[in-house]
mmCIF file of C-alpha atoms in Angstrom:
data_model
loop_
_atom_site.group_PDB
_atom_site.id
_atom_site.type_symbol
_atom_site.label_atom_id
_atom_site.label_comp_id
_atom_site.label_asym_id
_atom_site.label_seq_id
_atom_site.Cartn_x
_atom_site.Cartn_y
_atom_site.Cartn_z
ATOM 1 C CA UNK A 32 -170.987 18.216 -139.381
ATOM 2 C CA UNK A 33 -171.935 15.907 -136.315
ATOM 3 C CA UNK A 34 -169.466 14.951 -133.138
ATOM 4 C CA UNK A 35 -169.813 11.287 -132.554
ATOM 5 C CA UNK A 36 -167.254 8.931 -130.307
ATOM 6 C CA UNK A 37 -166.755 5.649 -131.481
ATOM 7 C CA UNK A 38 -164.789 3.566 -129.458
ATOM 8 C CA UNK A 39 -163.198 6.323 -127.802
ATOM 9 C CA UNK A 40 -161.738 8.233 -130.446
ATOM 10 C CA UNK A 41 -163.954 11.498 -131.586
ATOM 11 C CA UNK A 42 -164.975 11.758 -134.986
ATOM 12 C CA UNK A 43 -166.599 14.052 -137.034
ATOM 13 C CA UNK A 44 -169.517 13.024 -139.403
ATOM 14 C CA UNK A 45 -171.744 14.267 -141.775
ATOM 15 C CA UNK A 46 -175.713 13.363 -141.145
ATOM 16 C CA UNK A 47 -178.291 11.586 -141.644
ATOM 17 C CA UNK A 48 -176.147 8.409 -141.582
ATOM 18 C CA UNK A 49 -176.954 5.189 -139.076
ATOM 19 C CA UNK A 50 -174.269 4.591 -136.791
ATOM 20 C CA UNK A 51 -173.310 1.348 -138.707
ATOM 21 C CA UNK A 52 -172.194 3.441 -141.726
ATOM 22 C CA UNK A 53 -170.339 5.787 -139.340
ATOM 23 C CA UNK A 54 -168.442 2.433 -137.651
ATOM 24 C CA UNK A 55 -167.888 1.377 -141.069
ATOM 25 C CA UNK A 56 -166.300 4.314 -142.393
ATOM 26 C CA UNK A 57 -164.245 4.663 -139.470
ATOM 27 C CA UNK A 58 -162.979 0.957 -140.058
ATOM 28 C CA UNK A 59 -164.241 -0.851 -137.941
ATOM 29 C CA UNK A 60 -165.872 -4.137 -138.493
ATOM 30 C CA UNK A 61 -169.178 -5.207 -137.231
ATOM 31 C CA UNK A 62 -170.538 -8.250 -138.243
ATOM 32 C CA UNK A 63 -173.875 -8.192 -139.898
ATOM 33 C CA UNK A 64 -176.200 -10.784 -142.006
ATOM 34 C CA UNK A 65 -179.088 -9.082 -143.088
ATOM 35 C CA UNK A 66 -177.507 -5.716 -144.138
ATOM 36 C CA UNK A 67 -176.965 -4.738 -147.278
ATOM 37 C CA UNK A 68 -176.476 -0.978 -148.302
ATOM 38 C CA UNK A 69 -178.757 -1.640 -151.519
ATOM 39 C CA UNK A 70 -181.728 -2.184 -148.911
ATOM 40 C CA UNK A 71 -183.612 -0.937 -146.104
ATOM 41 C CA UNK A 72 -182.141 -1.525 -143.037
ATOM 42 C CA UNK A 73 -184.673 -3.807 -141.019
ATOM 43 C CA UNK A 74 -182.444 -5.051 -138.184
ATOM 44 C CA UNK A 75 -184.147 -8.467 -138.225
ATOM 45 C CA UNK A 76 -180.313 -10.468 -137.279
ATOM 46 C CA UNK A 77 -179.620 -8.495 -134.684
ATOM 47 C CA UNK A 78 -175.901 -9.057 -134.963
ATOM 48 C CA UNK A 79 -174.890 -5.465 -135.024
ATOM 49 C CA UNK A 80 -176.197 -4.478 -132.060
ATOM 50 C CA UNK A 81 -173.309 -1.918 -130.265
ATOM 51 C CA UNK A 82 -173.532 -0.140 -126.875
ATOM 52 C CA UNK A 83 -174.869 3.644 -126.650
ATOM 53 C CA UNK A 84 -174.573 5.724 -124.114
ATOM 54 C CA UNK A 85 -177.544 6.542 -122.339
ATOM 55 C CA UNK A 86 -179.342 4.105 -124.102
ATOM 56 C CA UNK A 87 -181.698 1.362 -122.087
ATOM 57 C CA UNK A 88 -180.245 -1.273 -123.911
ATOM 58 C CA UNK A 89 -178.023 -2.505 -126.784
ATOM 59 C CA UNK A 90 -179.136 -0.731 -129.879
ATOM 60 C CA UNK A 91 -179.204 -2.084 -133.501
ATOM 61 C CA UNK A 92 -176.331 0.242 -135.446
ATOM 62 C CA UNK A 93 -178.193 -0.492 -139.182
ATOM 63 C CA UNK A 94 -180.692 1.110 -137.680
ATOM 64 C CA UNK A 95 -180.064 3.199 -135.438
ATOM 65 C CA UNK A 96 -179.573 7.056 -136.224
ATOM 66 C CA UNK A 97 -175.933 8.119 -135.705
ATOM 67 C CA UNK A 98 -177.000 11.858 -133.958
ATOM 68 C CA UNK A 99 -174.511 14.611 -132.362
ATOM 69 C CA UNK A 100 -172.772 14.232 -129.449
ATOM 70 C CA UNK A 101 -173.758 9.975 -129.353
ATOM 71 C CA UNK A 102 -171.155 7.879 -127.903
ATOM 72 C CA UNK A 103 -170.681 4.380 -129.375
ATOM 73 C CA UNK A 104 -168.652 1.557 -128.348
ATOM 74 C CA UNK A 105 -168.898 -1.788 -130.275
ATOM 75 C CA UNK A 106 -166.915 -3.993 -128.861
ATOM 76 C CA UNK A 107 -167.880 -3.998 -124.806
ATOM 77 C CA UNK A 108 -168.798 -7.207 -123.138
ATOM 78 C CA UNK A 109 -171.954 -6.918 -123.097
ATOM 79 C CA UNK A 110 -171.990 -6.281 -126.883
ATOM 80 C CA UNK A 111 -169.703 -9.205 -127.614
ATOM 81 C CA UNK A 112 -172.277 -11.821 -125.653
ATOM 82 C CA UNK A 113 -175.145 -10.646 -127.070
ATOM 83 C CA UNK A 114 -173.635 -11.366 -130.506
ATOM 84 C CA UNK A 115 -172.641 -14.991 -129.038
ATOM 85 C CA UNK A 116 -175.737 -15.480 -127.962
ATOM 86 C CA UNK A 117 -177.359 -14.701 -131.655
ATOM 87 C CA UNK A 118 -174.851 -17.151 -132.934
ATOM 88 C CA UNK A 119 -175.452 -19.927 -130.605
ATOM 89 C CA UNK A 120 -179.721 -19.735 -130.521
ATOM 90 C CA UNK A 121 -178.577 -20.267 -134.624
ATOM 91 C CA UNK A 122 -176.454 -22.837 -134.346
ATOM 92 C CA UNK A 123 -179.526 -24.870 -132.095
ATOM 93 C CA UNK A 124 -181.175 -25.757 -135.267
ATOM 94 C CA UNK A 125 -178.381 -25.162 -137.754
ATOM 95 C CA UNK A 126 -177.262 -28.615 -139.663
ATOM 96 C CA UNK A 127 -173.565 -28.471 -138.398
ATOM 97 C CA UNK A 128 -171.629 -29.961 -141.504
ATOM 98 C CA UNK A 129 -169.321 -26.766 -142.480
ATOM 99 C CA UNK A 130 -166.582 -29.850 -143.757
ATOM 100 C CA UNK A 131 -169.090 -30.755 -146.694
ATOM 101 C CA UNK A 132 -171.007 -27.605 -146.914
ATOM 102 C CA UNK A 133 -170.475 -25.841 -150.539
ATOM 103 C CA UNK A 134 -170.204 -22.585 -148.780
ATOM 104 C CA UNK A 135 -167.585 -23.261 -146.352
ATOM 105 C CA UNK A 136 -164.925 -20.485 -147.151
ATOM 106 C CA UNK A 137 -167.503 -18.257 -148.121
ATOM 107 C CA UNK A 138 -169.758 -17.806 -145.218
ATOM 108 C CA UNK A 139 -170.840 -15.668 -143.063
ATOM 109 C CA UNK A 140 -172.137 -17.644 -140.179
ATOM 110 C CA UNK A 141 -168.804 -19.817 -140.237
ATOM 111 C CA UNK A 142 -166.252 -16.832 -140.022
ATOM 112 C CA UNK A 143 -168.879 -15.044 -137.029
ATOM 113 C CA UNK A 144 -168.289 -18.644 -134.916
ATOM 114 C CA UNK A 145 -164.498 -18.757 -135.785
ATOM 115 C CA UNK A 146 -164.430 -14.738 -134.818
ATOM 116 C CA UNK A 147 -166.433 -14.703 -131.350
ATOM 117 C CA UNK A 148 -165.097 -18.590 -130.537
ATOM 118 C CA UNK A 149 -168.810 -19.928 -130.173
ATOM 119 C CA UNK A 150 -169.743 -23.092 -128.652
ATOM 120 C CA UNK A 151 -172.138 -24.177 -131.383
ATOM 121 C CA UNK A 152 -173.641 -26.985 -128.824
ATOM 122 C CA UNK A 153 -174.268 -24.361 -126.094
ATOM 123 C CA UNK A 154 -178.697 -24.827 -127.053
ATOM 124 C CA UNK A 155 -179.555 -27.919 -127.595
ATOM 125 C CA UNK A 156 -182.356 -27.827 -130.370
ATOM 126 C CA UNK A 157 -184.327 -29.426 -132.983
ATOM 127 C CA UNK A 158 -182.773 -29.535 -136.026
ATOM 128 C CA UNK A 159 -185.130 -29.141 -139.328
ATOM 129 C CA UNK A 160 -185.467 -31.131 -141.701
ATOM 130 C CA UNK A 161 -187.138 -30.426 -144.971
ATOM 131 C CA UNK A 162 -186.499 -31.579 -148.760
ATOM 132 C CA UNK A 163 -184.525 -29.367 -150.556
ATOM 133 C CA UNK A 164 -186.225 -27.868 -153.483
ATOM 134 C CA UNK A 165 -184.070 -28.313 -156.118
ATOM 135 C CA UNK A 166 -187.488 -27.085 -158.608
ATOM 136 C CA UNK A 167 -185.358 -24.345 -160.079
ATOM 137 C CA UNK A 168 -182.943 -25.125 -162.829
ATOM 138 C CA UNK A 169 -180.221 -23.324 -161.887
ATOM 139 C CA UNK A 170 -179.974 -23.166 -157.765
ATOM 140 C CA UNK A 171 -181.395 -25.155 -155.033
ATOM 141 C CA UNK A 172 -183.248 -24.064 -151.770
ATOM 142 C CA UNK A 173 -182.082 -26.061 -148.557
ATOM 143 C CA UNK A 174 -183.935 -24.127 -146.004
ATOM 144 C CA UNK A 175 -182.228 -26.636 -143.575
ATOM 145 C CA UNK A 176 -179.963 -24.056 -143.559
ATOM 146 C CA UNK A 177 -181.496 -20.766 -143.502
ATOM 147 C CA UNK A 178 -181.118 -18.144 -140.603
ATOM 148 C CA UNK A 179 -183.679 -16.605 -141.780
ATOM 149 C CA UNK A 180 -181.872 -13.201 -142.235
ATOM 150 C CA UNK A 181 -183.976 -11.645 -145.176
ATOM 151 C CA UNK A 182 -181.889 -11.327 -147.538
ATOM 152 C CA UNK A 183 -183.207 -12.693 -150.346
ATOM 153 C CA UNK A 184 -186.679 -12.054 -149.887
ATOM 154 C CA UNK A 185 -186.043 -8.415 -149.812
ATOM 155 C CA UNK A 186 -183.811 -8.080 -152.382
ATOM 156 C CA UNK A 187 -186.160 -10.267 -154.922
ATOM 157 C CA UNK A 188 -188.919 -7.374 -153.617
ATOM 158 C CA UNK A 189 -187.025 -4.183 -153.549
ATOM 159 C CA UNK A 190 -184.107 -4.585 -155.723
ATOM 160 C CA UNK A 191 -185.517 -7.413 -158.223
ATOM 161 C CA UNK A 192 -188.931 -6.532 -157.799
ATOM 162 C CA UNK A 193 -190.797 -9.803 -158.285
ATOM 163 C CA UNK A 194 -191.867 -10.409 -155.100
ATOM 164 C CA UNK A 195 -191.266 -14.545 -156.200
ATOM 165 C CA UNK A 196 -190.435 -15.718 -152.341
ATOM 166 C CA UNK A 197 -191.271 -14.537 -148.689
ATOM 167 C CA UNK A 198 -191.556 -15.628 -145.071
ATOM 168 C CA UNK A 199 -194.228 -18.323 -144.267
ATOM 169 C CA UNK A 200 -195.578 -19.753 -140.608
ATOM 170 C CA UNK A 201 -194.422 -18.658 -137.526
ATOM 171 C CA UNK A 202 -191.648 -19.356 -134.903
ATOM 172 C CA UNK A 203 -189.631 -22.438 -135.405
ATOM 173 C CA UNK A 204 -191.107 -22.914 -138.492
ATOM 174 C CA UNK A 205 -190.471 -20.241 -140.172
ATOM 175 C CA UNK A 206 -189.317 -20.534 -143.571
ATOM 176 C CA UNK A 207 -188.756 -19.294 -146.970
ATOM 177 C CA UNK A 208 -190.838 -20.186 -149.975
ATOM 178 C CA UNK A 209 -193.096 -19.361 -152.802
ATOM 179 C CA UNK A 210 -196.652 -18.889 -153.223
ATOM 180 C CA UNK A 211 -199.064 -21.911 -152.194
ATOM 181 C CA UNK A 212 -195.672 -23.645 -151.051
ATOM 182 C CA UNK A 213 -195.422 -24.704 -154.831
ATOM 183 C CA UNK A 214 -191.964 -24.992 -155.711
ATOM 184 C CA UNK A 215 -189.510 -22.397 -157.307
ATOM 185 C CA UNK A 216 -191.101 -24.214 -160.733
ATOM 186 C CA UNK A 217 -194.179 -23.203 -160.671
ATOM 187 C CA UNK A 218 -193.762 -19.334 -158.593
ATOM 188 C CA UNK A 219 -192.946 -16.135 -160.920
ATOM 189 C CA UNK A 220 -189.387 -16.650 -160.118
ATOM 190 C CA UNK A 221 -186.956 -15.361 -163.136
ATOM 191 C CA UNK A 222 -184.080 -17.104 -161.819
ATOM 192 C CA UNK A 223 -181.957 -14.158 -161.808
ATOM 193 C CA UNK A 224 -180.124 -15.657 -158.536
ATOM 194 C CA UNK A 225 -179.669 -12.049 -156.820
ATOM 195 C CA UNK A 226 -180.949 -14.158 -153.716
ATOM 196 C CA UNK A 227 -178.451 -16.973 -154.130
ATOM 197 C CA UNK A 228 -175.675 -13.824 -154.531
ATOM 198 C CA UNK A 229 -176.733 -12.195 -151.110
ATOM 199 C CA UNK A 230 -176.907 -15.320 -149.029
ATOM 200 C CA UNK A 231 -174.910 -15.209 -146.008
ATOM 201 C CA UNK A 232 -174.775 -19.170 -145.891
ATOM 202 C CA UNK A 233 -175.590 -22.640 -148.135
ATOM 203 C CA UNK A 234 -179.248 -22.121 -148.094
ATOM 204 C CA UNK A 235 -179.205 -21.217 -151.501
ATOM 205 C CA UNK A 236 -176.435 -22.260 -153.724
ATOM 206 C CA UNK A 237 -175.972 -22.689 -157.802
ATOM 207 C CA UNK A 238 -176.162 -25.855 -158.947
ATOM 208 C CA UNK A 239 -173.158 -25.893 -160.584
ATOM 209 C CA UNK A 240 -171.297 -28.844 -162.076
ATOM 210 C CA UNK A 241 -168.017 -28.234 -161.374
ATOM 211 C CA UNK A 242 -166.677 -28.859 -157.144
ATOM 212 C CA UNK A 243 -164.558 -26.189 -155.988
ATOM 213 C CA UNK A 244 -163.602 -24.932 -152.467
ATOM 214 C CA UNK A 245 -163.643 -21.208 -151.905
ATOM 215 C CA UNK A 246 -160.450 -20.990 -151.035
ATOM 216 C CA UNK A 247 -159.047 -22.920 -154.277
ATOM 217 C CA UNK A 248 -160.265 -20.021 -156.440
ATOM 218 C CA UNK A 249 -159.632 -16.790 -157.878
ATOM 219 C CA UNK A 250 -162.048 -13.912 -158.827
ATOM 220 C CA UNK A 251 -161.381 -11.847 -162.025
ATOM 221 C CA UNK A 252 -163.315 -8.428 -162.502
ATOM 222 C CA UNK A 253 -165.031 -8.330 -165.948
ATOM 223 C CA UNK A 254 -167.756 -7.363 -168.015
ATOM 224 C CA UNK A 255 -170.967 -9.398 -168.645
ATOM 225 C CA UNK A 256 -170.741 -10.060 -172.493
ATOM 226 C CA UNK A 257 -174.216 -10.900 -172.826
ATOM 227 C CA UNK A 258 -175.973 -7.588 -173.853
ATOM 228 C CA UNK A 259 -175.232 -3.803 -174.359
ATOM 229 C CA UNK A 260 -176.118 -3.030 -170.275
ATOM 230 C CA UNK A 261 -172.754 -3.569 -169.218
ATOM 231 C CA UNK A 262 -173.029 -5.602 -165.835
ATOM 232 C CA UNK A 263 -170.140 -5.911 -163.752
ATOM 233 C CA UNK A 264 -168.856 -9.198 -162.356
ATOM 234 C CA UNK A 265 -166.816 -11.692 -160.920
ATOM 235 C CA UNK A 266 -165.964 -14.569 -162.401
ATOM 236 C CA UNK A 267 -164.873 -17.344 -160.038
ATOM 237 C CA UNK A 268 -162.011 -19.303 -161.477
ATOM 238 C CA UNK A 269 -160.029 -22.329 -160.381
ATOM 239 C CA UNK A 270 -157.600 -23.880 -162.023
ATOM 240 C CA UNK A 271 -158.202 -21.521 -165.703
ATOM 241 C CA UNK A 272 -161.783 -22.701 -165.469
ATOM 242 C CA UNK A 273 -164.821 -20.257 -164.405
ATOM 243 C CA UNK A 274 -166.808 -22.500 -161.992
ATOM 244 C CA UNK A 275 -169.216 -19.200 -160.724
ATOM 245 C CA UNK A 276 -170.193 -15.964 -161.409
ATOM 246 C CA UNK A 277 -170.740 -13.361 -158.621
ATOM 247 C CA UNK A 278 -172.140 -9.535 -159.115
ATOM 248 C CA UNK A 279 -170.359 -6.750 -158.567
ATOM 249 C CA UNK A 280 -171.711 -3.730 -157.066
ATOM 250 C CA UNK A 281 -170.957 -0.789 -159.330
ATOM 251 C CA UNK A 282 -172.922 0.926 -161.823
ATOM 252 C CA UNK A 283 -174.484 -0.659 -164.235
ATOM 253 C CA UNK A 284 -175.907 -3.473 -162.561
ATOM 254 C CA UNK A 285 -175.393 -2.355 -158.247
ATOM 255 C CA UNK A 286 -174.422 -5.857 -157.639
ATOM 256 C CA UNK A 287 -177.271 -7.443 -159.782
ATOM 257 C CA UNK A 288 -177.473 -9.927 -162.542
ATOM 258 C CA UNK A 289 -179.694 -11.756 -164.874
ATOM 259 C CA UNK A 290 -180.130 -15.459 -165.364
ATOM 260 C CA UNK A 291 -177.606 -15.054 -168.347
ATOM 261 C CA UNK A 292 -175.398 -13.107 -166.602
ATOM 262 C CA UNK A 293 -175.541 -15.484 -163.312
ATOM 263 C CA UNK A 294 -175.750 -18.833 -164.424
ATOM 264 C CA UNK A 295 -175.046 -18.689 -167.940
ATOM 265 C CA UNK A 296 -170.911 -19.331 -168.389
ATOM 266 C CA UNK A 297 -170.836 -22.513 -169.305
ATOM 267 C CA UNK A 298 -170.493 -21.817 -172.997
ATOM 268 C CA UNK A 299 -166.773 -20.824 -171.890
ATOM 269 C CA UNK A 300 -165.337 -24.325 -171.819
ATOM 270 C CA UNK A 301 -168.318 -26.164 -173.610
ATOM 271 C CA UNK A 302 -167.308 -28.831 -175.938
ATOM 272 C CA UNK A 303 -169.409 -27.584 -178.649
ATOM 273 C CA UNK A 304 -167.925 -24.368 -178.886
ATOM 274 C CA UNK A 305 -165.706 -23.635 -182.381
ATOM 275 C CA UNK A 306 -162.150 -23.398 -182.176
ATOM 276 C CA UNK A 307 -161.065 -23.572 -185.355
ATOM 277 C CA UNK A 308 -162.573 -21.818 -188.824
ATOM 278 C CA UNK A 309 -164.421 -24.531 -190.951
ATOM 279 C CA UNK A 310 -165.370 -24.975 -194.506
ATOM 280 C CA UNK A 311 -168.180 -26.965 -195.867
ATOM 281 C CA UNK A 312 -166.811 -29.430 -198.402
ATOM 282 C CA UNK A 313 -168.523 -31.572 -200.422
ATOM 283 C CA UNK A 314 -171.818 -30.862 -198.043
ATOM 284 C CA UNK A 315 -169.529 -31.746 -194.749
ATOM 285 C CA UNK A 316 -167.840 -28.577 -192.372
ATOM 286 C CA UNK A 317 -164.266 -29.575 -192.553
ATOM 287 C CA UNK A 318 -161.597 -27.837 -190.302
ATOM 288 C CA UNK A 319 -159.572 -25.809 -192.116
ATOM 289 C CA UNK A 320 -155.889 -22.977 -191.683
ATOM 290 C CA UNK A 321 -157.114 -19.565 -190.701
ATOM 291 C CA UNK A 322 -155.325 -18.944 -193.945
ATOM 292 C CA UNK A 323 -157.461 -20.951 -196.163
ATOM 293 C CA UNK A 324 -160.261 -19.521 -194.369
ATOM 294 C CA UNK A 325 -159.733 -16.045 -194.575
ATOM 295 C CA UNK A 326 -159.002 -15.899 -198.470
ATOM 296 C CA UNK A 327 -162.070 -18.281 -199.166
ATOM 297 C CA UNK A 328 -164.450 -15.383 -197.051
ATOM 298 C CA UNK A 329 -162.655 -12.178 -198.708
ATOM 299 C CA UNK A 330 -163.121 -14.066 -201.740
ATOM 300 C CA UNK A 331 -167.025 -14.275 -201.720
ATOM 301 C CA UNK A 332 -167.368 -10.846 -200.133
ATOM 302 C CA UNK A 333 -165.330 -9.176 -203.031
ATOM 303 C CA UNK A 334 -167.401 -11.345 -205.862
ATOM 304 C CA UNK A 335 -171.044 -9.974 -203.914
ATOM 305 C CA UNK A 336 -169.893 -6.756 -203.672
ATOM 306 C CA UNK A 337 -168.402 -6.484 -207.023
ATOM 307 C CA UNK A 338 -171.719 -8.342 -208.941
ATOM 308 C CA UNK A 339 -174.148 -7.070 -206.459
ATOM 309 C CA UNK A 340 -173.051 -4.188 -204.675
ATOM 310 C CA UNK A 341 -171.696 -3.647 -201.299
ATOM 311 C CA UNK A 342 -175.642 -3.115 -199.860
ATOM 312 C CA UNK A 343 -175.987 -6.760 -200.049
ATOM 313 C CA UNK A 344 -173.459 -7.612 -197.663
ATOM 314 C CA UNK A 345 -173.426 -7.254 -194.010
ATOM 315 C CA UNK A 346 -171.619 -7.628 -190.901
ATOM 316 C CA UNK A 347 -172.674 -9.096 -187.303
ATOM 317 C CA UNK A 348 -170.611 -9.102 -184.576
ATOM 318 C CA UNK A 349 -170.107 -10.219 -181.376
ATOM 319 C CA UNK A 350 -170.199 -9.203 -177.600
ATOM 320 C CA UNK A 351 -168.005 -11.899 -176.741
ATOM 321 C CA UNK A 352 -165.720 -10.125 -178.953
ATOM 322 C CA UNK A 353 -162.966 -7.223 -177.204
ATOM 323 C CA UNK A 354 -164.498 -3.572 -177.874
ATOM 324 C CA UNK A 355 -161.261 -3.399 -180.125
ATOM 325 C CA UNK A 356 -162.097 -6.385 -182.362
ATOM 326 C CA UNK A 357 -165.737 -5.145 -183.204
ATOM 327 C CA UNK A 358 -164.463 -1.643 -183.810
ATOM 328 C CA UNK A 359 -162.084 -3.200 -186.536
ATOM 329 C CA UNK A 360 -164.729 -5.130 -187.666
ATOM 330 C CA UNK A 361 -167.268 -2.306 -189.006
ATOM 331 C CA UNK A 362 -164.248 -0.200 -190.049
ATOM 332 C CA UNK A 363 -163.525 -3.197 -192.276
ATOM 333 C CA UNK A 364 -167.276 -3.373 -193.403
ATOM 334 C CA UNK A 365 -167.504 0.594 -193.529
ATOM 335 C CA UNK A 366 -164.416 1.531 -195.348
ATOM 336 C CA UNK A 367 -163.085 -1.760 -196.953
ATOM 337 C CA UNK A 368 -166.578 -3.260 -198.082
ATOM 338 C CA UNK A 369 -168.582 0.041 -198.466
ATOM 339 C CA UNK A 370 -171.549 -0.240 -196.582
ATOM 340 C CA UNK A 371 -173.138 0.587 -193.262
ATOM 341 C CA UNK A 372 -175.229 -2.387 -192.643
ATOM 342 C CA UNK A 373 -173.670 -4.124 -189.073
ATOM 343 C CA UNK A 374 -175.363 -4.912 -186.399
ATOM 344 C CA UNK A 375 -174.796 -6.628 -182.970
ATOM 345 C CA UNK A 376 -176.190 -9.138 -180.267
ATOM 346 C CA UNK A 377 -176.110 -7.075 -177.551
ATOM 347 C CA UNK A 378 -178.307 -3.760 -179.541
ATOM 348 C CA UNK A 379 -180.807 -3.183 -177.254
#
């Protein structure tokens, strides 16, 4: 057990832990938007930087060692204009259009300038301009508006591991892309989206159909239904519609997804979907009462399992269905219908 004072106050810590997980368990905030605890810290934002005494200069808490005896303060002066300064050098090249920006609500660099009151016209800079790739089917990739945090290209190496993007040319021109500057198309991307879930701004957003503002919507903790891993998530709903999916970071997944589990929701509200049991009748599918439907299908299961045995038959179900629903299901098949052949989508 380690003696650190944070802020004043004395604490008492147990080590190795960097001093931004010791600020953070204490409860206090500082800003970050390349950390991530899933990662390596790198310290390439330099927005955490906090004040140690002793030290030659300001010191990058995600790390920086917390060690015994260290005495922190990260919220001094000369901590909160170095932070400024990070935030206006960003906003010299950054497109400023927060009113039509998908990501207003949501983002990081916005709630930073609305925090530390930043003049966003204190540099005056070129602004880039390059064509959004909009290659991949389900996101684009406007590096317009990158800050070139890291984010994504270290959690599509070390979390995703496909190494798909990563940083290209130097200075000003620095940028995220692909191999060969080829497009998301044509790299080994998977289009799992992990980097559109970690990004601290619009560069890279879903391309979602439906137009929402953060701020209209509610998130509602659930269970990928997909397959058998059992991924946590978000959905994003406004108005009793999902609109966007986000990770959540507990076991199974850590705050990962696939492309099914990311982008694929729309089969929710899609127009094709059943609603209603139908029968075919003379060669057409007819909707029909769940009534009608119920006594035609325990009809023909009775007449195969009475001329054919109950082997012949078998069950599928669904992991869209509740974990009640299927378990009702093979006790029907298992002790109504007599046999153990069921399976499921989501056997791995």
């Amino acid at each position: 057990m380690a003696q650190v004072t944070l802020n004043g106050t004395t604490i008492h810590v147990d080590l190795p832990k960097t001093i931004l997980q010791v600020a953070e368990e204490a409860g206090l905030f500082v800003p970050t938007f390349c950390n991530d605890k899933r990662l390596v810290p790198n310290g390439a934002c330099r927005m955490c930087v906090v004040e140690v005494q002793g030290a030659r200069s300001l010191v990058a808490s995600c790390t920086t060692p917390a060690t015994d005896g260290m005495v922190i303060n990260t919220e001094t002066p000369a901590v909160i204009d170095a932070r400024k300064s990070v935030l206006e050098l960003i906003w010299a090249n950054h497109p400023n259009d927060c009113v039509v920006c998908d990501k207003a609500g949501d983002c990081k660099l916005q709630d930073y300038t609305y925090r530390y009151e930043i003049d966003i016209d204190a540099f005056k800079g070129a602004k880039r301009v390059s064509e959004v790739d909009a290659s991949n089917k389900f996101f684009y990739n406007d590096q317009n508006k990158c800050i070139l945090c890291g984010k994504c290209v270290r959690v599509c190496d070390e979390l995703q591991n496909t190494s798909a993007i990563g940083f290209s040319e130097r200075g000003f021109h620095t940028h995220i892309t692909h191999p060969f500057e080829e497009g998301m198309d044509k790299s080994i991307c998977v289009s799992c989206g992990n980097c559109v879930s970690v990004c601290p701004v619009g560069a890279l957003m879903p391309k979602s159909k439906e137009r929402f503002r953060n701020w209209e919507t509610k998130k509602i903790h659930t269970t990928c239904s997909y397959c058998g891993v059992g991924c946590q998530m978000n959905l994003i709903v406004k108005d009793n519609k999902v609109v966007d999916v986000e990770p959540v970071n507990e076991h199974s997944n850590m705050g990962l997804l696939c492309v099914k589990g990311k982008f694929g929701y729309s089969f929710i509200d899609h127009p094709d979907r059943l609603k209603k049991p139908m029968l075919r009748k003379h060669g057409v599918l007819t909707e029909v009462e769940w009534d009608e439907a119920l006594d035609f299908v325990a009809d023909k299961i009775k007449h195969t399992r009475d001329v054919y045995g109950a082997d012949t038959l078998a069950g599928l179900v669904s992991a869209r269905c509740t974990n009640e629903d299927n378990y009702l299901m093979q006790k029907l098949f298992r002790a109504g219908v007599g046999t153990n052949n069921l399976d499921h989508c989501a056997r791995l």
